Amino acid sequence: MTRSNRIHKPFKARFALLSICAAAVLFMVHCSGADAPVFVQEPLPYPQDALAPFISADTMRLHHEAHYGGYVKKANQLAKGGRFGGNGPEDLIRAMAGDPGRKALFNNAAQAWNHGFFFKCLKPEGGGAPQGILAERINASFGSFARFKNAFLSAADAHFGSGWVWLVQDGENLAVMTTADADTPIAHGLVPLLAVDIWEHAYYLDYQNRRGDYVRSVLDYLVNWDFVAGKLKNTQESGAGN
Ligand SMILES: [Fe+2]
């Protein structure tokens, strides 16, 4: 064995070992979800016909499969390979908010998030007035549930074009607000508690141009107040919104 071989053989072995390790790390990063979709289309928490007659099965099928599914697919396509300052959908939405160069990604990402939230705000045999701490917070912020309901319906009626009506936690208080198109309260540092989609695709098959009747039906018969109360509880426990 020459002196040269004695030097190079261990070096080659170490280099080969390092190469194998590097490949293994890259493989593990890939498999651990570095390229995994940011957004997941969540299943409806009830059958498509469960909200009839207030929202038909045809509307729910189109809304959940075509519209929501389309936003999720497009958002993941646009987000692929990017790094957005965090790990979750909310991080991506906050990072893209107000960036005119990433408007398409923000719109699809926010719509994907808004729809996932919205479908969970509904349930069969829901609606009416909430109970417990949520009712107390609504009374403290609006004066009464009737005043909250009037504020929510008025906001929906006054909103021009496509968008969303929300009940949000804003500091110490609850507030009603609308957002235009895909915009979402989480892009503004607010905590969503309840959402109602007022894009035409959400109601036109069932209500045509009677958007106010659709929003009133949601409040009277479909809101899942347990879900809303759960969001409020999470907000209080985490200190978010204060
Ligand atoms: Fe929608």
CSV table of C-alpha atoms and ligand atoms in Angstrom, one decimal:
chain,number,residue,atom,x,y,z
A,1,MET,CA,0.0,0.0,0.0
A,2,THR,CA,1.4,3.4,-1.0
A,3,ARG,CA,1.3,6.4,1.3
A,4,SER,CA,-1.2,8.0,-1.0
A,5,ASN,CA,-3.6,5.1,-0.6
A,6,ARG,CA,-3.4,5.3,3.2
A,7,ILE,CA,-4.4,8.9,3.1
A,8,HIS,CA,-7.2,8.8,0.5
A,9,LYS,CA,-9.0,5.6,1.4
A,10,PRO,CA,-10.3,6.8,4.7
A,11,PHE,CA,-11.2,10.1,3.2
A,12,LYS,CA,-13.2,8.4,0.4
A,13,ALA,CA,-15.0,6.3,3.0
A,14,ARG,CA,-15.9,9.4,5.1
A,15,PHE,CA,-17.0,11.3,2.0
A,16,ALA,CA,-19.2,8.4,1.0
A,17,LEU,CA,-20.7,8.2,4.5
A,18,LEU,CA,-21.4,12.0,4.5
A,19,SER,CA,-23.0,11.8,1.1
A,20,ILE,CA,-25.3,9.0,2.3
A,21,CYS,CA,-26.2,11.0,5.4
A,22,ALA,CA,-26.9,14.1,3.4
A,23,ALA,CA,-29.2,12.2,1.0
A,24,ALA,CA,-31.0,10.6,4.0
A,25,VAL,CA,-31.6,14.0,5.6
A,26,LEU,CA,-32.9,15.4,2.3
A,27,PHE,CA,-35.2,12.4,1.9
A,28,MET,CA,-36.5,12.8,5.5
A,29,VAL,CA,-37.1,16.5,5.0
A,30,HIS,CA,-39.0,15.7,1.8
A,31,CYS,CA,-41.0,12.9,3.5
A,32,SER,CA,-41.7,14.9,6.6
A,33,GLY,CA,-43.9,17.3,4.7
A,34,ALA,CA,-41.6,20.2,3.6
A,35,ASP,CA,-43.6,20.1,0.3
A,36,ALA,CA,-46.8,18.9,1.9
A,37,PRO,CA,-49.9,21.0,1.0
A,38,VAL,CA,-50.5,24.0,3.3
A,39,PHE,CA,-54.2,23.7,2.9
A,40,VAL,CA,-56.5,20.7,3.4
A,41,GLN,CA,-60.1,20.6,2.2
A,42,GLU,CA,-61.9,19.6,5.4
A,43,PRO,CA,-65.0,17.4,5.0
A,44,LEU,CA,-68.4,18.8,5.8
A,45,PRO,CA,-69.2,18.1,9.4
A,46,TYR,CA,-72.8,17.1,8.3
A,47,PRO,CA,-74.4,15.6,5.2
A,48,GLN,CA,-74.8,17.9,2.2
A,49,ASP,CA,-78.6,17.8,2.6
A,50,ALA,CA,-78.6,18.3,6.4
A,51,LEU,CA,-79.2,22.1,6.2
A,52,ALA,CA,-82.2,21.9,4.0
A,53,PRO,CA,-84.6,23.6,3.5
A,54,PHE,CA,-82.5,26.7,4.6
A,55,ILE,CA,-79.5,25.8,2.4
A,56,SER,CA,-80.2,23.1,-0.2
A,57,ALA,CA,-78.0,20.0,-0.9
A,58,ASP,CA,-77.3,21.4,-4.4
A,59,THR,CA,-75.9,24.6,-2.9
A,60,MET,CA,-73.8,22.7,-0.4
A,61,ARG,CA,-72.4,20.3,-3.0
A,62,LEU,CA,-71.4,23.1,-5.3
A,63,HIS,CA,-70.2,25.3,-2.5
A,64,HIS,CA,-68.1,22.7,-0.7
A,65,GLU,CA,-66.8,20.6,-3.6
A,66,ALA,CA,-66.4,23.2,-6.4
A,67,HIS,CA,-65.8,26.5,-4.7
A,68,TYR,CA,-64.1,25.5,-1.5
A,69,GLY,CA,-62.3,22.6,-3.2
A,70,GLY,CA,-61.1,25.0,-6.0
A,71,TYR,CA,-59.7,27.5,-3.5
A,72,VAL,CA,-57.8,24.8,-1.6
A,73,LYS,CA,-56.3,23.4,-4.8
A,74,LYS,CA,-55.3,26.8,-6.2
A,75,ALA,CA,-53.9,28.0,-2.9
A,76,ASN,CA,-51.7,24.9,-2.7
A,77,GLN,CA,-50.5,25.3,-6.3
A,78,LEU,CA,-49.5,28.9,-5.7
A,79,ALA,CA,-47.9,28.2,-2.3
A,80,LYS,CA,-45.8,25.2,-3.4
A,81,GLY,CA,-42.2,25.6,-2.7
A,82,GLY,CA,-42.6,28.9,-0.8
A,83,ARG,CA,-41.6,29.8,2.7
A,84,PHE,CA,-44.0,32.1,4.5
A,85,GLY,CA,-42.7,32.8,8.0
A,86,GLY,CA,-44.5,30.0,9.7
A,87,ASN,CA,-45.9,26.6,9.4
A,88,GLY,CA,-49.7,27.0,9.1
A,89,PRO,CA,-52.3,28.5,6.8
A,90,GLU,CA,-52.8,31.4,9.2
A,91,ASP,CA,-49.1,32.3,9.0
A,92,LEU,CA,-49.2,32.2,5.2
A,93,ILE,CA,-52.3,34.4,5.1
A,94,ARG,CA,-50.8,37.0,7.5
A,95,ALA,CA,-47.5,37.0,5.5
A,96,MET,CA,-49.3,37.6,2.2
A,97,ALA,CA,-51.7,40.2,3.4
A,98,GLY,CA,-51.1,43.6,1.8
A,99,ASP,CA,-48.5,42.3,-0.6
A,100,PRO,CA,-49.8,43.3,-4.1
A,101,GLY,CA,-47.3,40.8,-5.7
A,102,ARG,CA,-48.9,37.9,-3.9
A,103,LYS,CA,-52.6,38.9,-4.3
A,104,ALA,CA,-53.6,35.6,-6.1
A,105,LEU,CA,-52.1,33.5,-3.3
A,106,PHE,CA,-53.6,35.6,-0.6
A,107,ASN,CA,-57.1,35.5,-2.2
A,108,ASN,CA,-57.1,31.7,-2.7
A,109,ALA,CA,-55.5,31.1,0.7
A,110,ALA,CA,-57.9,33.3,2.6
A,111,GLN,CA,-60.9,31.8,0.7
A,112,ALA,CA,-59.7,28.3,1.6
A,113,TRP,CA,-59.4,29.3,5.3
A,114,ASN,CA,-62.7,31.3,5.4
A,115,HIS,CA,-64.6,28.4,3.9
A,116,GLY,CA,-63.2,25.8,6.2
A,117,PHE,CA,-64.2,28.0,9.1
A,118,PHE,CA,-67.6,28.9,7.7
A,119,PHE,CA,-68.8,25.3,7.2
A,120,LYS,CA,-68.0,24.6,10.9
A,121,CYS,CA,-70.1,27.6,11.9
A,122,LEU,CA,-73.3,25.8,10.7
A,123,LYS,CA,-75.2,22.8,11.8
A,124,PRO,CA,-78.7,21.3,11.4
A,125,GLU,CA,-81.2,22.6,14.0
A,126,GLY,CA,-78.9,25.4,15.0
A,127,GLY,CA,-79.5,29.1,15.2
A,128,GLY,CA,-81.6,31.0,17.8
A,129,ALA,CA,-79.8,32.6,20.7
A,130,PRO,CA,-76.6,31.4,22.4
A,131,GLN,CA,-76.3,30.6,26.1
A,132,GLY,CA,-73.7,31.0,28.8
A,133,ILE,CA,-70.6,33.1,28.6
A,134,LEU,CA,-71.1,33.7,24.9
A,135,ALA,CA,-74.5,35.2,25.5
A,136,GLU,CA,-73.1,37.3,28.3
A,137,ARG,CA,-70.3,38.6,26.0
A,138,ILE,CA,-72.8,39.4,23.2
A,139,ASN,CA,-75.0,41.3,25.7
A,140,ALA,CA,-72.1,43.2,27.1
A,141,SER,CA,-70.9,44.2,23.6
A,142,PHE,CA,-74.2,44.9,21.8
A,143,GLY,CA,-76.7,45.5,24.6
A,144,SER,CA,-78.8,42.4,23.8
A,145,PHE,CA,-78.9,39.5,21.4
A,146,ALA,CA,-81.6,41.2,19.4
A,147,ARG,CA,-79.2,44.2,18.9
A,148,PHE,CA,-76.4,41.9,17.9
A,149,LYS,CA,-78.7,40.2,15.3
A,150,ASN,CA,-79.8,43.5,14.0
A,151,ALA,CA,-76.2,44.7,13.6
A,152,PHE,CA,-75.2,41.5,11.8
A,153,LEU,CA,-78.2,41.7,9.4
A,154,SER,CA,-77.6,45.4,8.8
A,155,ALA,CA,-73.9,44.8,8.0
A,156,ALA,CA,-74.8,42.0,5.5
A,157,ASP,CA,-77.4,44.3,3.9
A,158,ALA,CA,-75.0,47.3,3.6
A,159,HIS,CA,-72.1,45.2,2.2
A,160,PHE,CA,-71.5,45.9,-1.5
A,161,GLY,CA,-70.5,42.9,-3.6
A,162,SER,CA,-69.0,39.6,-2.5
A,163,GLY,CA,-67.6,39.1,0.9
A,164,TRP,CA,-68.2,37.8,4.5
A,165,VAL,CA,-70.0,38.9,7.6
A,166,TRP,CA,-68.2,38.2,10.9
A,167,LEU,CA,-68.5,38.2,14.6
A,168,VAL,CA,-65.0,38.8,15.9
A,169,GLN,CA,-63.2,39.3,19.1
A,170,ASP,CA,-61.6,42.8,19.0
A,171,GLY,CA,-59.7,43.5,22.2
A,172,GLU,CA,-62.1,43.3,25.1
A,173,ASN,CA,-65.2,43.5,23.0
A,174,LEU,CA,-67.0,41.4,20.4
A,175,ALA,CA,-67.8,43.2,17.1
A,176,VAL,CA,-69.6,42.7,13.8
A,177,MET,CA,-67.7,43.4,10.6
A,178,THR,CA,-67.7,42.6,6.9
A,179,THR,CA,-64.8,41.9,4.7
A,180,ALA,CA,-64.7,42.2,0.9
A,181,ASP,CA,-64.0,39.4,-1.5
A,182,ALA,CA,-61.5,37.0,0.1
A,183,ASP,CA,-60.4,39.3,3.0
A,184,THR,CA,-60.4,37.8,6.4
A,185,PRO,CA,-60.2,39.1,10.0
A,186,ILE,CA,-57.1,37.1,10.7
A,187,ALA,CA,-55.2,39.3,8.2
A,188,HIS,CA,-56.1,42.3,10.5
A,189,GLY,CA,-55.2,40.9,13.9
A,190,LEU,CA,-58.8,40.0,14.8
A,191,VAL,CA,-60.1,36.7,16.1
A,192,PRO,CA,-63.0,35.3,14.0
A,193,LEU,CA,-65.8,33.7,16.1
A,194,LEU,CA,-68.6,33.4,13.5
A,195,ALA,CA,-68.6,33.7,9.7
A,196,VAL,CA,-71.4,33.9,7.1
A,197,ASP,CA,-70.4,33.7,3.5
A,198,ILE,CA,-72.3,36.3,1.4
A,199,TRP,CA,-70.8,35.5,-2.0
A,200,GLU,CA,-73.7,34.8,-4.4
A,201,HIS,CA,-72.5,31.2,-4.8
A,202,ALA,CA,-73.5,30.7,-1.1
A,203,TYR,CA,-77.2,31.5,-1.6
A,204,TYR,CA,-78.3,32.3,-5.1
A,205,LEU,CA,-79.7,28.8,-6.0
A,206,ASP,CA,-81.9,29.0,-3.0
A,207,TYR,CA,-82.6,32.7,-2.4
A,208,GLN,CA,-81.8,34.4,-5.8
A,209,ASN,CA,-81.2,38.1,-4.9
A,210,ARG,CA,-82.7,37.8,-1.4
A,211,ARG,CA,-79.4,37.9,0.5
A,212,GLY,CA,-81.0,39.3,3.6
A,213,ASP,CA,-83.4,36.3,3.9
A,214,TYR,CA,-80.5,33.9,3.5
A,215,VAL,CA,-78.5,35.6,6.3
A,216,ARG,CA,-81.6,35.7,8.6
A,217,SER,CA,-82.2,32.0,8.0
A,218,VAL,CA,-78.6,31.2,9.0
A,219,LEU,CA,-78.9,33.2,12.2
A,220,ASP,CA,-82.4,31.7,13.0
A,221,TYR,CA,-81.8,28.1,12.1
A,222,LEU,CA,-78.2,27.1,11.3
A,223,VAL,CA,-75.6,28.8,13.5
A,224,ASN,CA,-73.6,26.3,15.5
A,225,TRP,CA,-73.3,28.4,18.7
A,226,ASP,CA,-71.3,25.6,20.4
A,227,PHE,CA,-68.6,26.1,17.8
A,228,VAL,CA,-68.7,29.9,18.3
A,229,ALA,CA,-68.6,29.5,22.0
A,230,GLY,CA,-65.6,27.2,21.7
A,231,LYS,CA,-63.7,29.8,19.6
A,232,LEU,CA,-64.4,32.4,22.3
A,233,LYS,CA,-63.2,30.0,25.0
A,234,ASN,CA,-60.0,29.4,23.1
A,235,THR,CA,-59.5,33.1,22.7
A,236,GLN,CA,-60.0,33.8,26.4
A,237,GLU,CA,-57.6,31.0,27.4
A,238,SER,CA,-54.9,32.0,24.9
A,239,GLY,CA,-55.3,35.7,25.6
A,240,ALA,CA,-55.6,36.3,21.8
A,241,GLY,CA,-57.6,39.4,20.8
A,242,ASN,CA,-56.6,41.3,23.9
B,1,FE,FE,-68.3,30.6,-0.6
